[in-house]
């Protein structure tokens, strides 16, 4: 029997709304999206371990490194028209992930989600502040980025570098036949219209209506209550103790929805220093203009 492998990859970019897109697509009856949202198998094939940043060992624990473990994510799902997974580091590590994709999967459909690069960079910073993995100011962290990359910090610390989209996007367009670019801003402001175009791209019923656009997935920000955030998302001992009892009472989808809504209320959005924002806008200007020419689109909303 031939192994079941994905024919759809959401390849990134990190902090651009890939979690939301993954969960929207999973609601469509013709689409199966892996229950593990970020297996990172394809990128793991060319990565060095161990990762070197604060609490990076927690991230490394859930990376799927073995092929057979990757296959288990899709076992028994061959009846779906679209079988997909979302690993937001696949785009960034394109120099080896493209090889991995061709080796293990072939020529799948590719979705790339891109966001204003300044906002993406600062959102990644807030993500790490949220998880108590970043103790420096944004400005200090930017100065240390190259050194952290050399020390093999997980990609979420690569604030500037992950926001340079041109080269990886160009490489995916050259290497795969079916690639669709989505802007985070369009996904947020026009979700129904954006998803209809995605469904058409995937060849599934474009008229299917997604029910839940209100729940925010994988939000960044500074927790008002560190204890509450750790209790909900960081494997707090008390939560681990009561989890078996809660599972018998509250269905999985309801538990996850409640946790995400509590998280949304518990997070405070931080504000970027205006001078830093101006500096990054200047830094990304040429990158954005090259991307405009490559994709033949107007990106004034990023400028």
PDB file of C-alpha atoms in Angstrom:
ATOM      1  CA  UNK A   1       0.000   0.000   0.000  1.00  0.00           C
ATOM      2  CA  UNK A   2       1.358   3.397  -0.959  1.00  0.00           C
ATOM      3  CA  UNK A   3       1.955   5.773   1.966  1.00  0.00           C
ATOM      4  CA  UNK A   4      -0.413   8.722   2.350  1.00  0.00           C
ATOM      5  CA  UNK A   5       1.479  11.993   2.094  1.00  0.00           C
ATOM      6  CA  UNK A   6       0.299  15.600   1.919  1.00  0.00           C
ATOM      7  CA  UNK A   7      -0.552  17.181  -1.418  1.00  0.00           C
ATOM      8  CA  UNK A   8      -0.745  20.613   0.215  1.00  0.00           C
ATOM      9  CA  UNK A   9       1.886  22.473   2.208  1.00  0.00           C
ATOM     10  CA  UNK A  10       1.427  25.795   3.988  1.00  0.00           C
ATOM     11  CA  UNK A  11       5.108  26.679   4.061  1.00  0.00           C
ATOM     12  CA  UNK A  12       5.069  29.966   5.974  1.00  0.00           C
ATOM     13  CA  UNK A  13       5.953  32.537   6.828  1.00  0.00           C
ATOM     14  CA  UNK A  14       6.098  32.449  10.630  1.00  0.00           C
ATOM     15  CA  UNK A  15       3.804  34.926  12.455  1.00  0.00           C
ATOM     16  CA  UNK A  16       1.875  35.656   9.267  1.00  0.00           C
ATOM     17  CA  UNK A  17      -1.363  33.838  10.104  1.00  0.00           C
ATOM     18  CA  UNK A  18      -0.470  30.276   9.124  1.00  0.00           C
ATOM     19  CA  UNK A  19      -2.169  28.940  12.278  1.00  0.00           C
ATOM     20  CA  UNK A  20      -5.415  30.688  11.386  1.00  0.00           C
ATOM     21  CA  UNK A  21      -5.271  29.518   7.766  1.00  0.00           C
ATOM     22  CA  UNK A  22      -4.533  25.952   8.895  1.00  0.00           C
ATOM     23  CA  UNK A  23      -7.581  25.952  11.180  1.00  0.00           C
ATOM     24  CA  UNK A  24      -9.845  27.551   8.568  1.00  0.00           C
ATOM     25  CA  UNK A  25      -8.896  24.950   5.958  1.00  0.00           C
ATOM     26  CA  UNK A  26      -9.398  22.134   8.463  1.00  0.00           C
ATOM     27  CA  UNK A  27     -13.099  23.091   8.680  1.00  0.00           C
ATOM     28  CA  UNK A  28     -13.663  22.275   4.995  1.00  0.00           C
ATOM     29  CA  UNK A  29     -15.109  18.747   4.567  1.00  0.00           C
ATOM     30  CA  UNK A  30     -12.864  17.979   1.574  1.00  0.00           C
ATOM     31  CA  UNK A  31      -9.657  18.996   3.362  1.00  0.00           C
ATOM     32  CA  UNK A  32      -7.655  17.202   6.039  1.00  0.00           C
ATOM     33  CA  UNK A  33      -5.048  19.236   7.885  1.00  0.00           C
ATOM     34  CA  UNK A  34      -2.733  17.382  10.262  1.00  0.00           C
ATOM     35  CA  UNK A  35      -3.694  17.615  13.928  1.00  0.00           C
ATOM     36  CA  UNK A  36      -0.080  18.527  14.675  1.00  0.00           C
ATOM     37  CA  UNK A  37       0.035  21.968  13.103  1.00  0.00           C
ATOM     38  CA  UNK A  38       3.817  22.350  12.828  1.00  0.00           C
ATOM     39  CA  UNK A  39       5.492  18.972  12.316  1.00  0.00           C
ATOM     40  CA  UNK A  40       8.572  20.637  10.732  1.00  0.00           C
ATOM     41  CA  UNK A  41       9.689  17.298   9.305  1.00  0.00           C
ATOM     42  CA  UNK A  42      10.787  18.784   5.990  1.00  0.00           C
ATOM     43  CA  UNK A  43      12.957  21.449   7.614  1.00  0.00           C
ATOM     44  CA  UNK A  44      14.334  19.050  10.242  1.00  0.00           C
ATOM     45  CA  UNK A  45      16.048  17.035   7.510  1.00  0.00           C
ATOM     46  CA  UNK A  46      18.600  19.814   7.044  1.00  0.00           C
ATOM     47  CA  UNK A  47      18.701  21.348  10.522  1.00  0.00           C
ATOM     48  CA  UNK A  48      21.343  21.106  13.213  1.00  0.00           C
ATOM     49  CA  UNK A  49      20.322  19.927  16.658  1.00  0.00           C
ATOM     50  CA  UNK A  50      20.199  20.785  19.492  1.00  0.00           C
ATOM     51  CA  UNK A  51      18.693  24.232  19.027  1.00  0.00           C
ATOM     52  CA  UNK A  52      20.507  26.867  21.048  1.00  0.00           C
ATOM     53  CA  UNK A  53      18.022  29.464  22.307  1.00  0.00           C
ATOM     54  CA  UNK A  54      16.206  29.819  25.660  1.00  0.00           C
ATOM     55  CA  UNK A  55      13.593  27.065  26.021  1.00  0.00           C
ATOM     56  CA  UNK A  56      14.344  25.901  22.466  1.00  0.00           C
ATOM     57  CA  UNK A  57      14.472  22.359  23.852  1.00  0.00           C
ATOM     58  CA  UNK A  58      10.690  22.574  24.331  1.00  0.00           C
ATOM     59  CA  UNK A  59      10.267  23.386  20.646  1.00  0.00           C
ATOM     60  CA  UNK A  60      12.618  20.610  19.610  1.00  0.00           C
ATOM     61  CA  UNK A  61      10.575  18.030  21.534  1.00  0.00           C
ATOM     62  CA  UNK A  62       7.610  18.351  19.191  1.00  0.00           C
ATOM     63  CA  UNK A  63       9.542  18.492  15.913  1.00  0.00           C
ATOM     64  CA  UNK A  64       8.858  15.368  13.832  1.00  0.00           C
ATOM     65  CA  UNK A  65      12.287  14.157  12.707  1.00  0.00           C
ATOM     66  CA  UNK A  66      11.542  10.620  11.464  1.00  0.00           C
ATOM     67  CA  UNK A  67       9.794   9.767   8.179  1.00  0.00           C
ATOM     68  CA  UNK A  68       7.576   7.065   9.687  1.00  0.00           C
ATOM     69  CA  UNK A  69       6.388   9.481  12.383  1.00  0.00           C
ATOM     70  CA  UNK A  70       5.575  11.977   9.626  1.00  0.00           C
ATOM     71  CA  UNK A  71       3.535   9.348   7.760  1.00  0.00           C
ATOM     72  CA  UNK A  72       1.467   8.679  10.899  1.00  0.00           C
ATOM     73  CA  UNK A  73       0.107  12.243  10.728  1.00  0.00           C
ATOM     74  CA  UNK A  74      -1.780  11.348   7.527  1.00  0.00           C
ATOM     75  CA  UNK A  75      -2.517   7.658   8.062  1.00  0.00           C
ATOM     76  CA  UNK A  76      -6.026   6.674   6.931  1.00  0.00           C
ATOM     77  CA  UNK A  77      -6.789  10.061   5.350  1.00  0.00           C
ATOM     78  CA  UNK A  78      -6.557   9.090   1.674  1.00  0.00           C
ATOM     79  CA  UNK A  79     -10.300   9.733   1.208  1.00  0.00           C
ATOM     80  CA  UNK A  80      -9.774  13.516   1.433  1.00  0.00           C
ATOM     81  CA  UNK A  81      -9.218  15.490  -1.765  1.00  0.00           C
ATOM     82  CA  UNK A  82      -6.658  17.686  -0.025  1.00  0.00           C
ATOM     83  CA  UNK A  83      -4.279  16.445   2.655  1.00  0.00           C
ATOM     84  CA  UNK A  84      -2.131  19.140   4.194  1.00  0.00           C
ATOM     85  CA  UNK A  85       0.205  20.305   6.885  1.00  0.00           C
ATOM     86  CA  UNK A  86       1.539  23.701   7.943  1.00  0.00           C
ATOM     87  CA  UNK A  87       5.133  24.242   9.030  1.00  0.00           C
ATOM     88  CA  UNK A  88       5.907  27.943   9.079  1.00  0.00           C
ATOM     89  CA  UNK A  89       9.687  27.471   8.880  1.00  0.00           C
ATOM     90  CA  UNK A  90       9.602  25.651   5.512  1.00  0.00           C
ATOM     91  CA  UNK A  91       9.787  28.896   3.534  1.00  0.00           C
ATOM     92  CA  UNK A  92      12.674  30.351   5.526  1.00  0.00           C
ATOM     93  CA  UNK A  93      14.834  27.227   5.248  1.00  0.00           C
ATOM     94  CA  UNK A  94      14.122  26.942   1.514  1.00  0.00           C
ATOM     95  CA  UNK A  95      17.719  26.053   0.629  1.00  0.00           C
ATOM     96  CA  UNK A  96      17.165  22.545   2.020  1.00  0.00           C
ATOM     97  CA  UNK A  97      13.377  22.226   2.403  1.00  0.00           C
ATOM     98  CA  UNK A  98      12.785  22.406  -1.355  1.00  0.00           C
ATOM     99  CA  UNK A  99      15.050  19.373  -1.714  1.00  0.00           C
ATOM    100  CA  UNK A 100      13.161  17.590   1.094  1.00  0.00           C
ATOM    101  CA  UNK A 101       9.787  18.345  -0.501  1.00  0.00           C
ATOM    102  CA  UNK A 102      10.876  16.962  -3.866  1.00  0.00           C
ATOM    103  CA  UNK A 103      12.385  13.883  -2.256  1.00  0.00           C
ATOM    104  CA  UNK A 104       9.479  12.902  -0.014  1.00  0.00           C
ATOM    105  CA  UNK A 105       6.377  14.500  -1.570  1.00  0.00           C
ATOM    106  CA  UNK A 106       7.055  15.601  -5.133  1.00  0.00           C
ATOM    107  CA  UNK A 107       5.160  18.593  -6.484  1.00  0.00           C
ATOM    108  CA  UNK A 108       2.436  19.522  -3.983  1.00  0.00           C
ATOM    109  CA  UNK A 109       0.315  22.632  -3.938  1.00  0.00           C
ATOM    110  CA  UNK A 110       2.025  25.384  -1.963  1.00  0.00           C
ATOM    111  CA  UNK A 111       0.445  28.194   0.064  1.00  0.00           C
ATOM    112  CA  UNK A 112       2.645  31.077   1.216  1.00  0.00           C
ATOM    113  CA  UNK A 113       1.306  33.680   3.654  1.00  0.00           C
ATOM    114  CA  UNK A 114       3.176  36.995   3.809  1.00  0.00           C
ATOM    115  CA  UNK A 115       2.748  39.936   6.169  1.00  0.00           C
ATOM    116  CA  UNK A 116       4.093  43.467   6.470  1.00  0.00           C
ATOM    117  CA  UNK A 117       7.731  42.598   7.316  1.00  0.00           C
ATOM    118  CA  UNK A 118       8.066  45.175  10.103  1.00  0.00           C
ATOM    119  CA  UNK A 119       4.905  43.951  11.818  1.00  0.00           C
ATOM    120  CA  UNK A 120       5.936  40.332  11.324  1.00  0.00           C
ATOM    121  CA  UNK A 121       9.317  40.962  12.950  1.00  0.00           C
ATOM    122  CA  UNK A 122       7.792  42.704  15.959  1.00  0.00           C
ATOM    123  CA  UNK A 123       5.098  40.033  16.282  1.00  0.00           C
ATOM    124  CA  UNK A 124       7.829  37.378  16.469  1.00  0.00           C
ATOM    125  CA  UNK A 125       9.441  39.400  19.257  1.00  0.00           C
ATOM    126  CA  UNK A 126       6.125  39.622  21.132  1.00  0.00           C
ATOM    127  CA  UNK A 127       5.658  35.863  20.651  1.00  0.00           C
ATOM    128  CA  UNK A 128       8.891  35.209  22.539  1.00  0.00           C
ATOM    129  CA  UNK A 129       8.059  37.762  25.224  1.00  0.00           C
ATOM    130  CA  UNK A 130       4.722  35.965  25.615  1.00  0.00           C
ATOM    131  CA  UNK A 131       6.465  32.637  26.176  1.00  0.00           C
ATOM    132  CA  UNK A 132       9.130  34.095  28.500  1.00  0.00           C
ATOM    133  CA  UNK A 133      11.897  33.300  25.995  1.00  0.00           C
ATOM    134  CA  UNK A 134      12.967  36.871  25.276  1.00  0.00           C
ATOM    135  CA  UNK A 135      14.344  39.112  28.048  1.00  0.00           C
ATOM    136  CA  UNK A 136      15.900  41.864  25.892  1.00  0.00           C
ATOM    137  CA  UNK A 137      14.320  44.916  24.338  1.00  0.00           C
ATOM    138  CA  UNK A 138      13.424  44.611  20.666  1.00  0.00           C
ATOM    139  CA  UNK A 139      16.292  46.914  19.770  1.00  0.00           C
ATOM    140  CA  UNK A 140      18.824  44.894  21.767  1.00  0.00           C
ATOM    141  CA  UNK A 141      17.550  41.665  20.238  1.00  0.00           C
ATOM    142  CA  UNK A 142      17.905  43.064  16.709  1.00  0.00           C
ATOM    143  CA  UNK A 143      21.533  43.916  17.416  1.00  0.00           C
ATOM    144  CA  UNK A 144      22.209  40.343  18.567  1.00  0.00           C
ATOM    145  CA  UNK A 145      20.305  38.607  15.761  1.00  0.00           C
ATOM    146  CA  UNK A 146      23.321  37.563  13.683  1.00  0.00           C
ATOM    147  CA  UNK A 147      25.076  36.190  16.769  1.00  0.00           C
ATOM    148  CA  UNK A 148      21.974  34.245  17.787  1.00  0.00           C
ATOM    149  CA  UNK A 149      21.694  32.737  14.322  1.00  0.00           C
ATOM    150  CA  UNK A 150      25.304  31.574  14.571  1.00  0.00           C
ATOM    151  CA  UNK A 151      24.457  29.971  17.924  1.00  0.00           C
ATOM    152  CA  UNK A 152      21.569  28.071  16.280  1.00  0.00           C
ATOM    153  CA  UNK A 153      18.687  29.816  18.021  1.00  0.00           C
ATOM    154  CA  UNK A 154      15.269  28.681  16.754  1.00  0.00           C
ATOM    155  CA  UNK A 155      14.014  30.633  13.714  1.00  0.00           C
ATOM    156  CA  UNK A 156      11.510  32.702  15.716  1.00  0.00           C
ATOM    157  CA  UNK A 157      14.526  34.672  17.016  1.00  0.00           C
ATOM    158  CA  UNK A 158      15.566  35.538  13.443  1.00  0.00           C
ATOM    159  CA  UNK A 159      13.455  38.698  13.514  1.00  0.00           C
ATOM    160  CA  UNK A 160      14.828  40.525  10.469  1.00  0.00           C
ATOM    161  CA  UNK A 161      15.927  37.507   8.480  1.00  0.00           C
ATOM    162  CA  UNK A 162      12.585  35.699   8.385  1.00  0.00           C
ATOM    163  CA  UNK A 163      10.976  38.926   7.119  1.00  0.00           C
ATOM    164  CA  UNK A 164      13.150  38.942   3.990  1.00  0.00           C
ATOM    165  CA  UNK A 165      10.750  37.090   1.706  1.00  0.00           C
ATOM    166  CA  UNK A 166      12.055  37.741  -1.790  1.00  0.00           C
ATOM    167  CA  UNK A 167      14.652  34.982  -2.230  1.00  0.00           C
ATOM    168  CA  UNK A 168      12.648  32.131  -0.645  1.00  0.00           C
ATOM    169  CA  UNK A 169       9.451  33.090  -2.488  1.00  0.00           C
ATOM    170  CA  UNK A 170      11.337  33.271  -5.787  1.00  0.00           C
ATOM    171  CA  UNK A 171      12.846  29.834  -5.121  1.00  0.00           C
ATOM    172  CA  UNK A 172       9.432  28.243  -4.441  1.00  0.00           C
ATOM    173  CA  UNK A 173       7.942  29.815  -7.560  1.00  0.00           C
ATOM    174  CA  UNK A 174      10.794  28.421  -9.646  1.00  0.00           C
ATOM    175  CA  UNK A 175      10.654  24.921  -8.177  1.00  0.00           C
ATOM    176  CA  UNK A 176       6.927  24.162  -7.904  1.00  0.00           C
ATOM    177  CA  UNK A 177       4.053  24.357 -10.363  1.00  0.00           C
ATOM    178  CA  UNK A 178       1.212  25.322  -8.035  1.00  0.00           C
ATOM    179  CA  UNK A 179       2.069  28.175  -5.663  1.00  0.00           C
ATOM    180  CA  UNK A 180      -0.391  30.713  -4.258  1.00  0.00           C
ATOM    181  CA  UNK A 181       0.590  33.834  -2.317  1.00  0.00           C
ATOM    182  CA  UNK A 182      -1.755  35.153   0.378  1.00  0.00           C
ATOM    183  CA  UNK A 183      -1.313  38.436   2.233  1.00  0.00           C
ATOM    184  CA  UNK A 184      -2.063  38.340   5.954  1.00  0.00           C
ATOM    185  CA  UNK A 185      -3.804  41.690   5.647  1.00  0.00           C
ATOM    186  CA  UNK A 186      -6.249  40.252   3.101  1.00  0.00           C
ATOM    187  CA  UNK A 187      -6.837  37.124   5.191  1.00  0.00           C
ATOM    188  CA  UNK A 188      -7.684  39.300   8.206  1.00  0.00           C
ATOM    189  CA  UNK A 189      -9.807  41.928   6.461  1.00  0.00           C
ATOM    190  CA  UNK A 190     -11.485  39.810   3.767  1.00  0.00           C
ATOM    191  CA  UNK A 191     -11.403  36.240   5.109  1.00  0.00           C
ATOM    192  CA  UNK A 192     -14.370  34.874   3.131  1.00  0.00           C
ATOM    193  CA  UNK A 193     -13.163  36.281  -0.187  1.00  0.00           C
ATOM    194  CA  UNK A 194      -9.589  35.160   0.480  1.00  0.00           C
ATOM    195  CA  UNK A 195     -10.620  31.644   1.460  1.00  0.00           C
ATOM    196  CA  UNK A 196     -12.854  31.313  -1.577  1.00  0.00           C
ATOM    197  CA  UNK A 197      -9.819  31.988  -3.781  1.00  0.00           C
ATOM    198  CA  UNK A 198      -7.821  29.436  -1.768  1.00  0.00           C
ATOM    199  CA  UNK A 199     -10.541  26.807  -2.180  1.00  0.00           C
ATOM    200  CA  UNK A 200     -10.606  27.467  -5.933  1.00  0.00           C
ATOM    201  CA  UNK A 201      -6.826  27.077  -6.034  1.00  0.00           C
ATOM    202  CA  UNK A 202      -7.106  23.763  -4.171  1.00  0.00           C
ATOM    203  CA  UNK A 203      -9.927  22.463  -6.372  1.00  0.00           C
ATOM    204  CA  UNK A 204     -12.463  22.005  -3.565  1.00  0.00           C
ATOM    205  CA  UNK A 205     -15.962  23.440  -3.188  1.00  0.00           C
ATOM    206  CA  UNK A 206     -15.379  27.231  -3.134  1.00  0.00           C
ATOM    207  CA  UNK A 207     -18.853  27.969  -1.793  1.00  0.00           C
ATOM    208  CA  UNK A 208     -18.213  26.296   1.585  1.00  0.00           C
ATOM    209  CA  UNK A 209     -18.545  28.841   4.392  1.00  0.00           C
ATOM    210  CA  UNK A 210     -16.139  28.781   7.316  1.00  0.00           C
ATOM    211  CA  UNK A 211     -18.035  29.294  10.576  1.00  0.00           C
ATOM    212  CA  UNK A 212     -15.481  30.725  13.001  1.00  0.00           C
ATOM    213  CA  UNK A 213     -13.439  33.789  12.091  1.00  0.00           C
ATOM    214  CA  UNK A 214     -13.534  35.221  15.611  1.00  0.00           C
ATOM    215  CA  UNK A 215     -11.110  32.872  17.352  1.00  0.00           C
ATOM    216  CA  UNK A 216      -7.519  34.143  17.104  1.00  0.00           C
ATOM    217  CA  UNK A 217      -4.827  31.488  16.832  1.00  0.00           C
ATOM    218  CA  UNK A 218      -1.258  31.713  18.161  1.00  0.00           C
ATOM    219  CA  UNK A 219      -1.537  35.368  19.133  1.00  0.00           C
ATOM    220  CA  UNK A 220       1.491  37.348  20.260  1.00  0.00           C
ATOM    221  CA  UNK A 221       1.646  39.840  23.118  1.00  0.00           C
ATOM    222  CA  UNK A 222       2.667  40.339  26.725  1.00  0.00           C
ATOM    223  CA  UNK A 223       0.617  38.269  29.207  1.00  0.00           C
ATOM    224  CA  UNK A 224      -1.250  40.229  31.840  1.00  0.00           C
ATOM    225  CA  UNK A 225      -0.957  37.119  33.992  1.00  0.00           C
ATOM    226  CA  UNK A 226       2.178  35.040  33.440  1.00  0.00           C
ATOM    227  CA  UNK A 227       0.745  32.294  35.659  1.00  0.00           C
ATOM    228  CA  UNK A 228      -2.443  32.046  33.566  1.00  0.00           C
ATOM    229  CA  UNK A 229      -0.484  31.837  30.313  1.00  0.00           C
ATOM    230  CA  UNK A 230       1.788  29.120  31.694  1.00  0.00           C
ATOM    231  CA  UNK A 231      -1.229  27.254  33.061  1.00  0.00           C
ATOM    232  CA  UNK A 232      -2.980  27.234  29.670  1.00  0.00           C
ATOM    233  CA  UNK A 233      -0.074  26.730  27.288  1.00  0.00           C
ATOM    234  CA  UNK A 234       3.196  25.852  29.008  1.00  0.00           C
ATOM    235  CA  UNK A 235       2.475  22.471  30.584  1.00  0.00           C
ATOM    236  CA  UNK A 236       1.884  23.773  34.114  1.00  0.00           C
ATOM    237  CA  UNK A 237       1.948  20.888  36.689  1.00  0.00           C
ATOM    238  CA  UNK A 238      -1.548  21.700  37.999  1.00  0.00           C
ATOM    239  CA  UNK A 239      -2.951  21.682  34.462  1.00  0.00           C
ATOM    240  CA  UNK A 240      -1.263  18.368  33.747  1.00  0.00           C
ATOM    241  CA  UNK A 241      -2.866  16.943  36.881  1.00  0.00           C
ATOM    242  CA  UNK A 242      -6.433  18.045  36.138  1.00  0.00           C
ATOM    243  CA  UNK A 243      -6.287  17.499  32.346  1.00  0.00           C
ATOM    244  CA  UNK A 244      -7.554  13.858  32.430  1.00  0.00           C
ATOM    245  CA  UNK A 245     -10.631  14.934  34.423  1.00  0.00           C
ATOM    246  CA  UNK A 246     -11.382  17.917  32.150  1.00  0.00           C
ATOM    247  CA  UNK A 247     -11.072  15.719  29.049  1.00  0.00           C
ATOM    248  CA  UNK A 248     -13.900  13.494  30.289  1.00  0.00           C
ATOM    249  CA  UNK A 249     -16.223  16.498  30.711  1.00  0.00           C
ATOM    250  CA  UNK A 250     -15.347  19.046  28.003  1.00  0.00           C
ATOM    251  CA  UNK A 251     -14.924  18.089  24.302  1.00  0.00           C
ATOM    252  CA  UNK A 252     -11.524  18.835  22.702  1.00  0.00           C
ATOM    253  CA  UNK A 253     -12.771  21.579  20.352  1.00  0.00           C
ATOM    254  CA  UNK A 254     -14.535  23.357  23.217  1.00  0.00           C
ATOM    255  CA  UNK A 255     -11.415  23.147  25.420  1.00  0.00           C
ATOM    256  CA  UNK A 256      -9.193  24.581  22.696  1.00  0.00           C
ATOM    257  CA  UNK A 257     -11.649  27.368  21.858  1.00  0.00           C
ATOM    258  CA  UNK A 258     -11.970  28.375  25.523  1.00  0.00           C
ATOM    259  CA  UNK A 259      -8.182  28.392  25.991  1.00  0.00           C
ATOM    260  CA  UNK A 260      -7.642  30.576  22.915  1.00  0.00           C
ATOM    261  CA  UNK A 261     -10.308  33.071  23.964  1.00  0.00           C
ATOM    262  CA  UNK A 262      -8.844  33.319  27.471  1.00  0.00           C
ATOM    263  CA  UNK A 263      -5.411  33.802  25.928  1.00  0.00           C
ATOM    264  CA  UNK A 264      -6.757  36.593  23.733  1.00  0.00           C
ATOM    265  CA  UNK A 265      -8.120  38.416  26.805  1.00  0.00           C
ATOM    266  CA  UNK A 266      -4.896  37.831  28.754  1.00  0.00           C
ATOM    267  CA  UNK A 267      -2.539  39.337  26.165  1.00  0.00           C
ATOM    268  CA  UNK A 268      -1.602  42.998  25.863  1.00  0.00           C
ATOM    269  CA  UNK A 269      -0.309  44.192  22.499  1.00  0.00           C
ATOM    270  CA  UNK A 270       3.058  45.887  22.832  1.00  0.00           C
ATOM    271  CA  UNK A 271       4.007  48.975  20.811  1.00  0.00           C
ATOM    272  CA  UNK A 272       7.098  49.231  18.655  1.00  0.00           C
ATOM    273  CA  UNK A 273       9.385  52.227  19.144  1.00  0.00           C
ATOM    274  CA  UNK A 274       8.588  54.669  16.266  1.00  0.00           C
ATOM    275  CA  UNK A 275      12.289  55.188  15.506  1.00  0.00           C
ATOM    276  CA  UNK A 276      12.834  51.429  15.278  1.00  0.00           C
ATOM    277  CA  UNK A 277       9.785  51.087  13.048  1.00  0.00           C
ATOM    278  CA  UNK A 278      11.098  53.818  10.744  1.00  0.00           C
ATOM    279  CA  UNK A 279      14.530  52.193  10.595  1.00  0.00           C
ATOM    280  CA  UNK A 280      13.070  48.791   9.662  1.00  0.00           C
ATOM    281  CA  UNK A 281      10.777  50.309   7.028  1.00  0.00           C
ATOM    282  CA  UNK A 282      13.826  51.805   5.333  1.00  0.00           C
ATOM    283  CA  UNK A 283      15.702  48.507   5.664  1.00  0.00           C
ATOM    284  CA  UNK A 284      12.908  46.470   4.054  1.00  0.00           C
ATOM    285  CA  UNK A 285      12.085  48.999   1.293  1.00  0.00           C
ATOM    286  CA  UNK A 286      14.177  47.395  -1.460  1.00  0.00           C
ATOM    287  CA  UNK A 287      13.040  43.919  -0.406  1.00  0.00           C
ATOM    288  CA  UNK A 288       9.387  44.917  -0.744  1.00  0.00           C
ATOM    289  CA  UNK A 289       9.940  46.519  -4.147  1.00  0.00           C
ATOM    290  CA  UNK A 290      11.674  43.388  -5.467  1.00  0.00           C
ATOM    291  CA  UNK A 291       8.776  41.284  -4.204  1.00  0.00           C
ATOM    292  CA  UNK A 292       6.305  43.602  -5.957  1.00  0.00           C
ATOM    293  CA  UNK A 293       8.068  43.053  -9.271  1.00  0.00           C
ATOM    294  CA  UNK A 294       8.356  39.304  -8.727  1.00  0.00           C
ATOM    295  CA  UNK A 295       4.671  38.842  -7.892  1.00  0.00           C
ATOM    296  CA  UNK A 296       3.368  41.705 -10.039  1.00  0.00           C
ATOM    297  CA  UNK A 297       1.334  43.094  -7.139  1.00  0.00           C
ATOM    298  CA  UNK A 298       1.094  46.397  -5.313  1.00  0.00           C
ATOM    299  CA  UNK A 299       2.361  46.292  -1.729  1.00  0.00           C
ATOM    300  CA  UNK A 300       1.689  49.901  -0.769  1.00  0.00           C
ATOM    301  CA  UNK A 301      -0.182  48.618   2.287  1.00  0.00           C
ATOM    302  CA  UNK A 302       3.246  47.567   3.655  1.00  0.00           C
ATOM    303  CA  UNK A 303       4.847  50.926   2.969  1.00  0.00           C
TER     304      UNK A 303
END
